[in-house]
Coordinates of C-alpha atoms in Angstrom, one line a residue:
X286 CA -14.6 -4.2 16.4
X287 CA -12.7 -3.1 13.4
X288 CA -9.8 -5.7 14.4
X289 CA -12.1 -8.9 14.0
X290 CA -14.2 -7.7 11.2
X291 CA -14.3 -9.1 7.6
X292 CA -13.1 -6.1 5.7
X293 CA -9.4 -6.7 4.5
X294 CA -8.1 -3.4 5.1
X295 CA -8.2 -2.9 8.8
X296 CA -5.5 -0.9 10.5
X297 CA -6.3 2.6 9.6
X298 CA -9.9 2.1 11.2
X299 CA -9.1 0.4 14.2
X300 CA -5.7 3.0 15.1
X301 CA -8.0 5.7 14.4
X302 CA -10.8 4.9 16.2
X303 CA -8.6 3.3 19.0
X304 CA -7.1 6.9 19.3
X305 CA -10.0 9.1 19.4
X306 CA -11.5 7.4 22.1
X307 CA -8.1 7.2 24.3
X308 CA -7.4 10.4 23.8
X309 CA -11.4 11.3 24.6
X310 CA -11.5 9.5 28.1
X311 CA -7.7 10.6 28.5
X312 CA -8.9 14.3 29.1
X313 CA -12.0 13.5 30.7
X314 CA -10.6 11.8 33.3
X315 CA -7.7 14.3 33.9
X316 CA -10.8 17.3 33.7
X317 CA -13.5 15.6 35.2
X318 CA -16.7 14.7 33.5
X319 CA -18.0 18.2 32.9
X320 CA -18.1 20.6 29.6
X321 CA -14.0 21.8 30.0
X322 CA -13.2 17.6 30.1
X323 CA -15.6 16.9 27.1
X324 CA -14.4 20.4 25.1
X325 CA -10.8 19.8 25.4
X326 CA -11.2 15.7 24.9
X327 CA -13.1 16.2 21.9
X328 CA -11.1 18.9 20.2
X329 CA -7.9 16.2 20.6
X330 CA -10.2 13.2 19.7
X331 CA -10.7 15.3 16.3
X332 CA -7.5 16.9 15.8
X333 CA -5.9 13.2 16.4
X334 CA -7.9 12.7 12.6
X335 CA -6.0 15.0 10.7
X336 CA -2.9 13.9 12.6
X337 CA -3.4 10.1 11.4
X338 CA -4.1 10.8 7.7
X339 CA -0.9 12.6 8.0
X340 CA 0.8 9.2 9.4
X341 CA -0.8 6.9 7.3
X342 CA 0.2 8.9 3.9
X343 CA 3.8 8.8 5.4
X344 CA 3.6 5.0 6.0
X345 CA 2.3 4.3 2.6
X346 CA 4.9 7.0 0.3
X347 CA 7.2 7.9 2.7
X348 CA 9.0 11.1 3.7
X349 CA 9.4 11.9 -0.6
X350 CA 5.5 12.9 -0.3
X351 CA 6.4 15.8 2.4
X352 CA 8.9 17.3 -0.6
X353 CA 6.1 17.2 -3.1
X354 CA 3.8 18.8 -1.0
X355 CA 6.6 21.3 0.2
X356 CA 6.9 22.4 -3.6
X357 CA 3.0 22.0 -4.0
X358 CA 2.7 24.6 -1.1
X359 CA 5.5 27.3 -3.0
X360 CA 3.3 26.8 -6.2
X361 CA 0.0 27.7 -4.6
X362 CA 1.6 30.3 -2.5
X363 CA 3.2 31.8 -5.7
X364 CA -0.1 31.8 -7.9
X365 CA -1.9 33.9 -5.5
X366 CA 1.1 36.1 -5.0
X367 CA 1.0 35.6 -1.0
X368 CA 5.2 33.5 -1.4
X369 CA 5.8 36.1 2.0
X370 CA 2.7 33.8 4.0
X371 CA 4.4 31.2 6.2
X372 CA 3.8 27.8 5.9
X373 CA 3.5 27.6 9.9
X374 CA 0.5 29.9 9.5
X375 CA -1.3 27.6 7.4
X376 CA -0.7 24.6 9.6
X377 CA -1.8 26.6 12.8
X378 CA -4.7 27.5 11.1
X379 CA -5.6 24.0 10.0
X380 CA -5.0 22.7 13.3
X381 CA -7.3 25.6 15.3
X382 CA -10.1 24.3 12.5
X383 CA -10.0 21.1 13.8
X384 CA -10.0 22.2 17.5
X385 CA -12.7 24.1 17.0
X386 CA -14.7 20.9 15.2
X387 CA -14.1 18.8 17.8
X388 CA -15.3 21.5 21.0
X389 CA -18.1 22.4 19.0
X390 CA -19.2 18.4 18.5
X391 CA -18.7 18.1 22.5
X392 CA -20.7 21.0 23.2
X393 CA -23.6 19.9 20.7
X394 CA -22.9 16.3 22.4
X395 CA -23.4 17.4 25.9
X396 CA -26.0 19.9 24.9
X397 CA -28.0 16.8 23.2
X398 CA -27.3 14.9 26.7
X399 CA -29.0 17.8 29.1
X400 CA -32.2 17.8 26.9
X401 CA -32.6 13.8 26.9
X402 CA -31.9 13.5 30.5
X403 CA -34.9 16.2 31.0
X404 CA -37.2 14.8 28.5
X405 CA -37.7 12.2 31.3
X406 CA -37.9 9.4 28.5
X407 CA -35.0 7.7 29.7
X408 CA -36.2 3.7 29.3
X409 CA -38.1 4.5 26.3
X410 CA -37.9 1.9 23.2
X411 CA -37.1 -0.5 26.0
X412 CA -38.6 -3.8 24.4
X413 CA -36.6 -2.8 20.6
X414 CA -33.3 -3.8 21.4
X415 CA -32.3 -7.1 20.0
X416 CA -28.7 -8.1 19.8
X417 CA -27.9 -10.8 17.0
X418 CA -26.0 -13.7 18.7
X419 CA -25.1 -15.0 16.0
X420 CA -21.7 -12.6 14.7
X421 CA -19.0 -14.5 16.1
X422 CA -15.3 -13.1 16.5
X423 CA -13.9 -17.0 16.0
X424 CA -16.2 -17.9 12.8
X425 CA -14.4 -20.5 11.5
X426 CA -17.4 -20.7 8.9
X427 CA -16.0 -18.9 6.0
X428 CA -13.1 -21.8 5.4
X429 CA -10.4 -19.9 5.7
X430 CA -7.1 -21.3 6.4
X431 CA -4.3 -19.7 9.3
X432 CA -1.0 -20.2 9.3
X433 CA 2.0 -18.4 11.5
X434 CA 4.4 -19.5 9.4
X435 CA 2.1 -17.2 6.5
X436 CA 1.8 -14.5 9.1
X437 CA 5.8 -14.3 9.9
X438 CA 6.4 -14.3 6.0
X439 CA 3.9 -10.9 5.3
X440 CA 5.5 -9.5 7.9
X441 CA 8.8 -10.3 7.1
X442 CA 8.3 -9.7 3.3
X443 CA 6.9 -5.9 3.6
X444 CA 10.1 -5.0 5.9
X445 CA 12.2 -6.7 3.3
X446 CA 10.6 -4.9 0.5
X447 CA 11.0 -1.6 1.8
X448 CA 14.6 -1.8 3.0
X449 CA 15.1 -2.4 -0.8
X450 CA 13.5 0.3 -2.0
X451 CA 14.9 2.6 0.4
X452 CA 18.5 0.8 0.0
X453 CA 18.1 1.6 -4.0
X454 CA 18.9 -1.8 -4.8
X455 CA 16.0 -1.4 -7.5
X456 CA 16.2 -4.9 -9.2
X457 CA 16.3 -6.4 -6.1
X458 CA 13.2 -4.5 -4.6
X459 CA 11.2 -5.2 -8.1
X460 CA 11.9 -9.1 -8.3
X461 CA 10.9 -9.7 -4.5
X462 CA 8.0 -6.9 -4.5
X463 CA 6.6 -9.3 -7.9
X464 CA 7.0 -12.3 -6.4
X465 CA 5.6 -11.7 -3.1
X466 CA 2.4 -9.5 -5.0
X467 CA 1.8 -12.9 -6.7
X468 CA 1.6 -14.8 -3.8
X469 CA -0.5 -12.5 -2.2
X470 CA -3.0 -12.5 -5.2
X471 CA -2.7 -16.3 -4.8
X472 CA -3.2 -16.4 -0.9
X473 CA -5.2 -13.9 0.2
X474 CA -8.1 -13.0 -2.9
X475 CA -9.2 -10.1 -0.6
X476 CA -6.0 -8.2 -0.8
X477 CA -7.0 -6.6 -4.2
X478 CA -10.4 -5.2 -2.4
X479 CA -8.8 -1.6 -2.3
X480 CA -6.9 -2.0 -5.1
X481 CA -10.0 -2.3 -7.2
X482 CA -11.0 1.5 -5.8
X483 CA -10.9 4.5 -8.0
X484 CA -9.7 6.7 -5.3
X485 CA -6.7 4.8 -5.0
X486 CA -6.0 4.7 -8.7
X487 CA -6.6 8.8 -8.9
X488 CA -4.7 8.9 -5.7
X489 CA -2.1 6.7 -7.9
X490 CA -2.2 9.3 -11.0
X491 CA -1.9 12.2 -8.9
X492 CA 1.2 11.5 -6.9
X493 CA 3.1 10.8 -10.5
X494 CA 2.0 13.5 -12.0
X495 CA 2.5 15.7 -8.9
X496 CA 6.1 14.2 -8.4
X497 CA 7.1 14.5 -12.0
X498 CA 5.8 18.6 -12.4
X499 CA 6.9 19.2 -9.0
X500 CA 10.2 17.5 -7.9
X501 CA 12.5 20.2 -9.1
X502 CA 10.4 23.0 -10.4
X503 CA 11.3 25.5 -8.5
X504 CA 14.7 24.9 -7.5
X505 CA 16.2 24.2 -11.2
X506 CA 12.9 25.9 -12.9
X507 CA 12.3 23.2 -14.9
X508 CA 8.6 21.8 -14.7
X509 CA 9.0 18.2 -15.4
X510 CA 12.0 15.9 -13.8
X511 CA 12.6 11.9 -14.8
X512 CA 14.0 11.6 -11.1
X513 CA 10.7 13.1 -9.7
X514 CA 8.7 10.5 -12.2
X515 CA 10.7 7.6 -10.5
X516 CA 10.2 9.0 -7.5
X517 CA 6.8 8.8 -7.6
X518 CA 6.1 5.4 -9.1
X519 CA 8.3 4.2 -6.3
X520 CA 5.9 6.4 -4.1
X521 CA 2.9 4.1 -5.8
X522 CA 4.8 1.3 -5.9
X523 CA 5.4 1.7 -1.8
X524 CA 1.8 2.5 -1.7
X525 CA 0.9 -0.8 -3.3
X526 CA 3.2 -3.6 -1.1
X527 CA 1.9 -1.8 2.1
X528 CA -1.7 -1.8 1.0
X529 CA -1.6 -5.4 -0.1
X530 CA 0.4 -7.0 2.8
X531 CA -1.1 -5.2 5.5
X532 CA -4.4 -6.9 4.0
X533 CA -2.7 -10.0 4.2
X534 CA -1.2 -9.4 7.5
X535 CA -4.9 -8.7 8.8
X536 CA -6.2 -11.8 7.3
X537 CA -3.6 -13.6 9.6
X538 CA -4.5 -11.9 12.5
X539 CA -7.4 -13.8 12.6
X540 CA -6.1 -16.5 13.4
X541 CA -8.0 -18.4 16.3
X542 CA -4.2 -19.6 17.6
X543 CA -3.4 -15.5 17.7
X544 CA -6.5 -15.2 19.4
X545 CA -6.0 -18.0 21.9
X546 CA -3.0 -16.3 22.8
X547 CA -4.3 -13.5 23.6
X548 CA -7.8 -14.6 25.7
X549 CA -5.0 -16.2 27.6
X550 CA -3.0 -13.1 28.5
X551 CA -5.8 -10.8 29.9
X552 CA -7.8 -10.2 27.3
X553 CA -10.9 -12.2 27.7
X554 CA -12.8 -9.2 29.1
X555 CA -11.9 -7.5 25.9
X556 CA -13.4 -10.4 23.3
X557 CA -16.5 -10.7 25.8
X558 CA -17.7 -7.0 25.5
X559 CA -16.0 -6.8 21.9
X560 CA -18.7 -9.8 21.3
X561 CA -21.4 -8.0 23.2
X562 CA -20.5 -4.7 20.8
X563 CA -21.0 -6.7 17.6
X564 CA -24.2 -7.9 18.4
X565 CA -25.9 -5.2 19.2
X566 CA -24.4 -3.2 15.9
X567 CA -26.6 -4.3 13.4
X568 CA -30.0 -3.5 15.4
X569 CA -28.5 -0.2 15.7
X570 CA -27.6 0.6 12.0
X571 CA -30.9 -0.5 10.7
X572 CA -32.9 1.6 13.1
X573 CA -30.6 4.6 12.6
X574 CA -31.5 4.3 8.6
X575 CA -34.9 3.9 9.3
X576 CA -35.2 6.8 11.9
X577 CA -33.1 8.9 9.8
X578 CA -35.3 8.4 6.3
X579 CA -33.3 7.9 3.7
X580 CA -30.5 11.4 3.5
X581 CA -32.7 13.3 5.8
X582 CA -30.4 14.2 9.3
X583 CA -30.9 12.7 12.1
X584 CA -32.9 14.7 14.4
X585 CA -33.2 15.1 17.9
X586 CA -36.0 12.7 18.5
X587 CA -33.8 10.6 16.9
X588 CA -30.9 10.9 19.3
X589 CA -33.8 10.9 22.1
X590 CA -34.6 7.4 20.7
X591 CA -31.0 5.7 20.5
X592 CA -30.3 7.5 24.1
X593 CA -33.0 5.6 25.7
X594 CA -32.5 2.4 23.9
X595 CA -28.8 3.0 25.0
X596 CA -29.6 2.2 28.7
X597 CA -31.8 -0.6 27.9
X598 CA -28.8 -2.1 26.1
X599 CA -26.2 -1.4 28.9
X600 CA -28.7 -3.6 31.3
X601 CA -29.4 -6.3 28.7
X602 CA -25.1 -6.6 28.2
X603 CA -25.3 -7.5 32.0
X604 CA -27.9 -9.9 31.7
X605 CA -26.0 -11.1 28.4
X606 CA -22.4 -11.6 30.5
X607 CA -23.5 -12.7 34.0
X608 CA -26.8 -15.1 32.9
X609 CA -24.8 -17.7 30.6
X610 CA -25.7 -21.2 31.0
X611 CA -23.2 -23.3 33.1
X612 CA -21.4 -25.7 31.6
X613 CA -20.1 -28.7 32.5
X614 CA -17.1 -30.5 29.8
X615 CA -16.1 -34.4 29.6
X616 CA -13.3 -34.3 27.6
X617 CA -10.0 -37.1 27.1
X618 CA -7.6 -38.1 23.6
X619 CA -9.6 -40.3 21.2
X620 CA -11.5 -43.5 21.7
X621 CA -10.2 -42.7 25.3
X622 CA -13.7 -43.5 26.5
X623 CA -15.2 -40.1 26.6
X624 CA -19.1 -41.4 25.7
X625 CA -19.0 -44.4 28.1
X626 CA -18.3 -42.0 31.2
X627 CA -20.9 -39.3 30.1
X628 CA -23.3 -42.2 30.0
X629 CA -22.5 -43.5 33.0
X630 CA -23.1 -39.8 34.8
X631 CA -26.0 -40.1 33.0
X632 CA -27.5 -43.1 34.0
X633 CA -26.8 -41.8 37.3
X634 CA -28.8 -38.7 37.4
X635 CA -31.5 -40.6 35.9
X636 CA -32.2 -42.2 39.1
X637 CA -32.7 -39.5 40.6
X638 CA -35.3 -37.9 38.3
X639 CA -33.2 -35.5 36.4
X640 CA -35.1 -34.6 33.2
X641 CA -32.6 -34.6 30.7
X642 CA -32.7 -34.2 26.6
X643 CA -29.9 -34.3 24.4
X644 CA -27.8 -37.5 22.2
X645 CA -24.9 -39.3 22.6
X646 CA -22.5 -40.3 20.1
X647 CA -21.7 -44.0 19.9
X648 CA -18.5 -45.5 18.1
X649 CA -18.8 -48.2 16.2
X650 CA -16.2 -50.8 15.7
X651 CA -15.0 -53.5 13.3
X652 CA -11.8 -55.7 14.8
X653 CA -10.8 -52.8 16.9
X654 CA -10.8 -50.2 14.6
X655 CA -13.2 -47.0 14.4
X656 CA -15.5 -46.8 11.8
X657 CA -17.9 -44.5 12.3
X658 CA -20.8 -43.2 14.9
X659 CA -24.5 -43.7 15.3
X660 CA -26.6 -40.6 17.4
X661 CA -28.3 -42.1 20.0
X662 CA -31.3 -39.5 21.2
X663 CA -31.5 -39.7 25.0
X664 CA -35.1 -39.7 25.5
X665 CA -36.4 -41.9 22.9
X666 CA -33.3 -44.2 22.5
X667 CA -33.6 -44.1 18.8
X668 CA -30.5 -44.8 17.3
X669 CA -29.5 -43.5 13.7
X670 CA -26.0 -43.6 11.9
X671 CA -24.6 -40.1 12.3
X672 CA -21.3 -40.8 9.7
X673 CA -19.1 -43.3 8.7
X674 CA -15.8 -43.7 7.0
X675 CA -17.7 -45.3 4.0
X676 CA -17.5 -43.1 1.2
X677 CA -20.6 -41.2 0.0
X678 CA -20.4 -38.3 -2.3
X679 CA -24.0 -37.3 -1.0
X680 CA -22.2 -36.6 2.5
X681 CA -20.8 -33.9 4.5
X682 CA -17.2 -35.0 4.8
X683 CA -15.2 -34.1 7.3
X684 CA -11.4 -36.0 8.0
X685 CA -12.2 -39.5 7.0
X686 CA -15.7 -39.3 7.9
X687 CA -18.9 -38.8 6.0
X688 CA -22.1 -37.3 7.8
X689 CA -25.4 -38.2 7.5
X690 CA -27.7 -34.7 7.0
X691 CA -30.4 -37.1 7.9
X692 CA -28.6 -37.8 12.0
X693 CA -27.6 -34.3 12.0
X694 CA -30.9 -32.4 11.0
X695 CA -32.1 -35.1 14.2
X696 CA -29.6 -33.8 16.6
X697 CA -30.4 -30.1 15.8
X698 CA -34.4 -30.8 16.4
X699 CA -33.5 -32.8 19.3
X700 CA -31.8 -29.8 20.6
X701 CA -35.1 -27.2 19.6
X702 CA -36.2 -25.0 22.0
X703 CA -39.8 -26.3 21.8
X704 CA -38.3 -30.1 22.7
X705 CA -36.4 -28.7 26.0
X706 CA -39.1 -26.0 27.5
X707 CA -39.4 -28.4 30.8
X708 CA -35.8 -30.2 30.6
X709 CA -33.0 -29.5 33.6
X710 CA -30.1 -30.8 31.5
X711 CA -29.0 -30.7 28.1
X712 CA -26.4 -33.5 27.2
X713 CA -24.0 -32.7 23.6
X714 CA -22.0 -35.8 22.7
X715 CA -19.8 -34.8 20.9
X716 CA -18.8 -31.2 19.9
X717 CA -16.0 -30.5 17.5
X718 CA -14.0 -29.6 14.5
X719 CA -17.7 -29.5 12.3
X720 CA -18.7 -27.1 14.6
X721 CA -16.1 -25.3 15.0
X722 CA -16.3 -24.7 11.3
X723 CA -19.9 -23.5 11.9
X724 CA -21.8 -27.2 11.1
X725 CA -23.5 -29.8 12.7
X726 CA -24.9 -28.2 15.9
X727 CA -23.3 -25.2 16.0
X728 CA -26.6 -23.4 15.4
X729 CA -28.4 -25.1 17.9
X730 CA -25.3 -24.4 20.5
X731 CA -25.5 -20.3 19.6
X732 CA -29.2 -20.3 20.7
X733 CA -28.8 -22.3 23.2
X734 CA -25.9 -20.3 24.7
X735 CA -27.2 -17.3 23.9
X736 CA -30.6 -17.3 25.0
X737 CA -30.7 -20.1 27.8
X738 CA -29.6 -20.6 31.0
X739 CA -30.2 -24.7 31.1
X740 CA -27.4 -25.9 32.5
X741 CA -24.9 -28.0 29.8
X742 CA -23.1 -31.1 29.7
X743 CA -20.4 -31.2 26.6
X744 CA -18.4 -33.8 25.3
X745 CA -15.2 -32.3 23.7
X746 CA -12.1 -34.2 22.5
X747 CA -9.2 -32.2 24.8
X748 CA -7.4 -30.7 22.2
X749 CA -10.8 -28.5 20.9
X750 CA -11.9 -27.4 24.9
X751 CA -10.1 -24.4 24.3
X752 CA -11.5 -23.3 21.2
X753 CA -14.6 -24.1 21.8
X754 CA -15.4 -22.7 25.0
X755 CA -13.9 -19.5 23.3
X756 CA -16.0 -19.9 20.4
X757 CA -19.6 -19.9 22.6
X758 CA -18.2 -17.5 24.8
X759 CA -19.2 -19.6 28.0
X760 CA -16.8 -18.4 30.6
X761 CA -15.4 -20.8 33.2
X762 CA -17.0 -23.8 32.7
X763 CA -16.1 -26.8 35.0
X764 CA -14.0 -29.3 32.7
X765 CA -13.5 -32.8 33.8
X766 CA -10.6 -35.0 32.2
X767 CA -11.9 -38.8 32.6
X768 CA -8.3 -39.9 33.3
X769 CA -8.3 -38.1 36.5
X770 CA -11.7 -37.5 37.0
X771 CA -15.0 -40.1 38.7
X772 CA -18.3 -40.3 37.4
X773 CA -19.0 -39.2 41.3
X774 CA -17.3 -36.0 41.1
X775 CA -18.8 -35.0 38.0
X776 CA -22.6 -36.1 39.4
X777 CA -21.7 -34.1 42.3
X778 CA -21.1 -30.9 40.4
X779 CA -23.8 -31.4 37.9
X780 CA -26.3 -31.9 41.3
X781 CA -24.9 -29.2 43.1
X782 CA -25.4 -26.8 39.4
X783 CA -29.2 -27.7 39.5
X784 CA -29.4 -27.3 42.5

């Protein structure tokens, strides 16, 4: 979840978490599912915390921070006159705290488990759990642009960076760490966001004065060194590139192409229950908080409460995956004849009594050329333009278009839930790039995708099927090209779906 969300700092969430709960199942499948499996998964899942931090400081100052805190450990040591105390017997001691955290979280865990599966209220709460269809992991909404090309040159401007700094070709490092920081601050706004963090800043003060007091103190006696003062502005300055590009990197890894890629290579399952996850998150913060009162700590009635809602959930995500609307998607290029075939199919079912709702979008043409669409509502016939390439400041533009709110605020009621309680098709001509970006019908689509099962006919132009079946989540919906498709075929299949 912490991959797609909107936060610009991402990786050291998503790695951590990612690692707890690998190493968690990791141990409980080797053990078993018993308290051993959950004692010795948990006190890894734990330790793996102090393990990370350790990583991520290294990523972000690099191995000069393990010298300052080598020297940081002799001055301690030496103040409290203990210099014979071996730095291995603080680290084992460290790491048998964190053991000892994590068994003692799986032991209150499982302890919490026994009592809730005894209480006997295992389905209570069972009407409470909503899940908010409307977080989407492909929100184009927000207007933010994607580009590979911007992707390869973060990625290839941190490496770049570094090997400077670590080659000591300073002037080098400094003009191509400004140049790329400005760009950045250009590009990608959000890449301050933990920049602007006092933590970071105090976190910035402390490593410079810590390097500069520390560098050579004990080995020339001297308690304050230029070189360690370079040292740890580099340090910072390190700190700072990484921060900033891997915000910028993260930004780019939302890019829907990056995620087509990936839906495409096995990972479909993944976005499905990942979108299943994010739903169901913001029920479950709110009535943690309110459960919880304010700073008071949770209590087991509490835990009692979110256990039972837990299995509701786990049955309403299978209803959620398995009772999705089928779909049914006329797509071709442009001005192919896209609208003309759906009509046709149409017509078709008509005769036999199929109650359908829904609008078609119908070119119109001057000489040959396109110049805009009227929305033609299925039931009434009433026709209205929906855009046109006239310009009109009071319109939605979008390409060379400009939408009437007045045809598009029709569509939407057309496609109400109260207008389609006794309809057996629902007919969408046509969806694309202004839903995509999270207008025109999109809204309507999400409910009806998310809390229908009436079976759908789309219209999509083919270059947008992808992306839009990805965006609604719809599975494997039948697509028919009209250049190698009948109006039969399709009839048949949309016959044999109500059926």
């Amino acid at each position: 979840m912490k991959s797609i969300s909107p936060s610009a700092f991402i990786f050291g969430p998503m790695i951590g978490i990612f690692t707890e709960a690998v190493l968690l199942e990791l141990f409980i499948f080797i053990f078993g599912k018993n308290i051993i499996g959950y004692m010795i998964g948990g006190a890894f899942a734990v330790l793996s915390t102090i393990l990370q931090k350790l990583a991520s400081l290294l990523i972000l100052y690099g191995f000069d921070l393990v010298k300052i805190l080598s020297d940081l450990y002799l001055f301690a040591v030496k103040q409290i006159d203990l210099e014979q105390l071996n730095p291995s017997f603080l680290i084992l001691l460290i790491i048998l705290i964190y053991i000892v955290t994590g068994m003692a979280g799986a032991v209150a865990g499982y302890i919490t488990g026994l009592k809730y599966l005894r209480s006997g209220n295992k389905s209570d709460n069972s009407g409470e759990v909503n899940l908010n269809t409307k977080k989407q992991l492909s929100d184009l909404s927000s207007g933010e642009s994607y580009s590979l090309i911007f992707f390869l040159v973060n990625l290839v401007s941190v490496v770049t960076i570094l090997f400077l700094m670590n080659s000591r070709f300073i002037i080098a490092a400094v003009t191509a760490a400004f140049i790329y920081l400005v760009f950045c601050i250009l590009k990608y706004k959000n890449s301050l966001k933990r920049l602007k963090k006092i933590s970071f800043w105090l976190s910035f003060i402390v490593i410079a004065f810590a390097s500069s007091f520390l560098w050579n103190g004990f080995s020339q006696g001297v308690f304050f060194s230029m070189d360690g003062l370079i040292a740890g502005l580099k340090m910072n300055a390190r700190a700072i590139i990484i921060v900033i590009g891997f915000a910028s990197i993260s930004v780019e890894l939302r890019n829907p192409v990056i995620k087509s890629v990936l839906y495409h290579r096995g990972f479909a399952n993944l976005y499905q229950s990942l979108n299943l996850a994010f739903s169901a998150l913001p029920y479950f913060i709110s009535n943690i908080s309110s459960k919880s009162k304010g700073r008071k700590a949770l209590s087991g009635k509490t835990f009692n409460s979110i256990l039972g809602q837990a299995e509701t959930l786990f049955y309403k995500f299978e209803k959620e995956h398995t009772l999705k609307p089928r779909v049914v998607i006329i797509t071709g290029e442009i001005q192919e004849g896209k609208t003309t075939f759906a009509r046709n199919i149409i017509s078709e079912l008509k005769s036999r009594n199929i109650k359908i709702a829904g609008f078609f979008s119908i070119g119109i043409d001057e000489n040959g050329i396109r110049k805009g669409f009227n929305l033609s509502d299925i039931e009434s016939e009433k026709l209205i333009e929906l855009c046109s390439d006239k310009k009109d400041e009071n319109r939605l533009k979008l390409g060379r278009f400009y939408f009437n709110q007045e045809a598009l605020a029709l569509g939407n009621e057309i496609l109400k839930p109260t207008n389609i309680a006794d309809i057996q098709l629902i007919v969408i001509d046509e969806i694309g790039m202004l839903e995509l970006k999270g207008q025109g019908w999109c809204s309507a689509i999400e409910d009806l995708t998310g809390n229908f099962t009436i079976p759908q006919l789309w219209v999509v132009r083919k270059s947008l099927v992808q992306k839009i079946s990805r965006k609604w989540n719809i599975g494997d919906a039948y697509v028919f090209d009209i250049a190698d498709s009948s109006v039969t075929e399709v009839v048949d299949k949309l016959l044999e779906i109500l059926r």
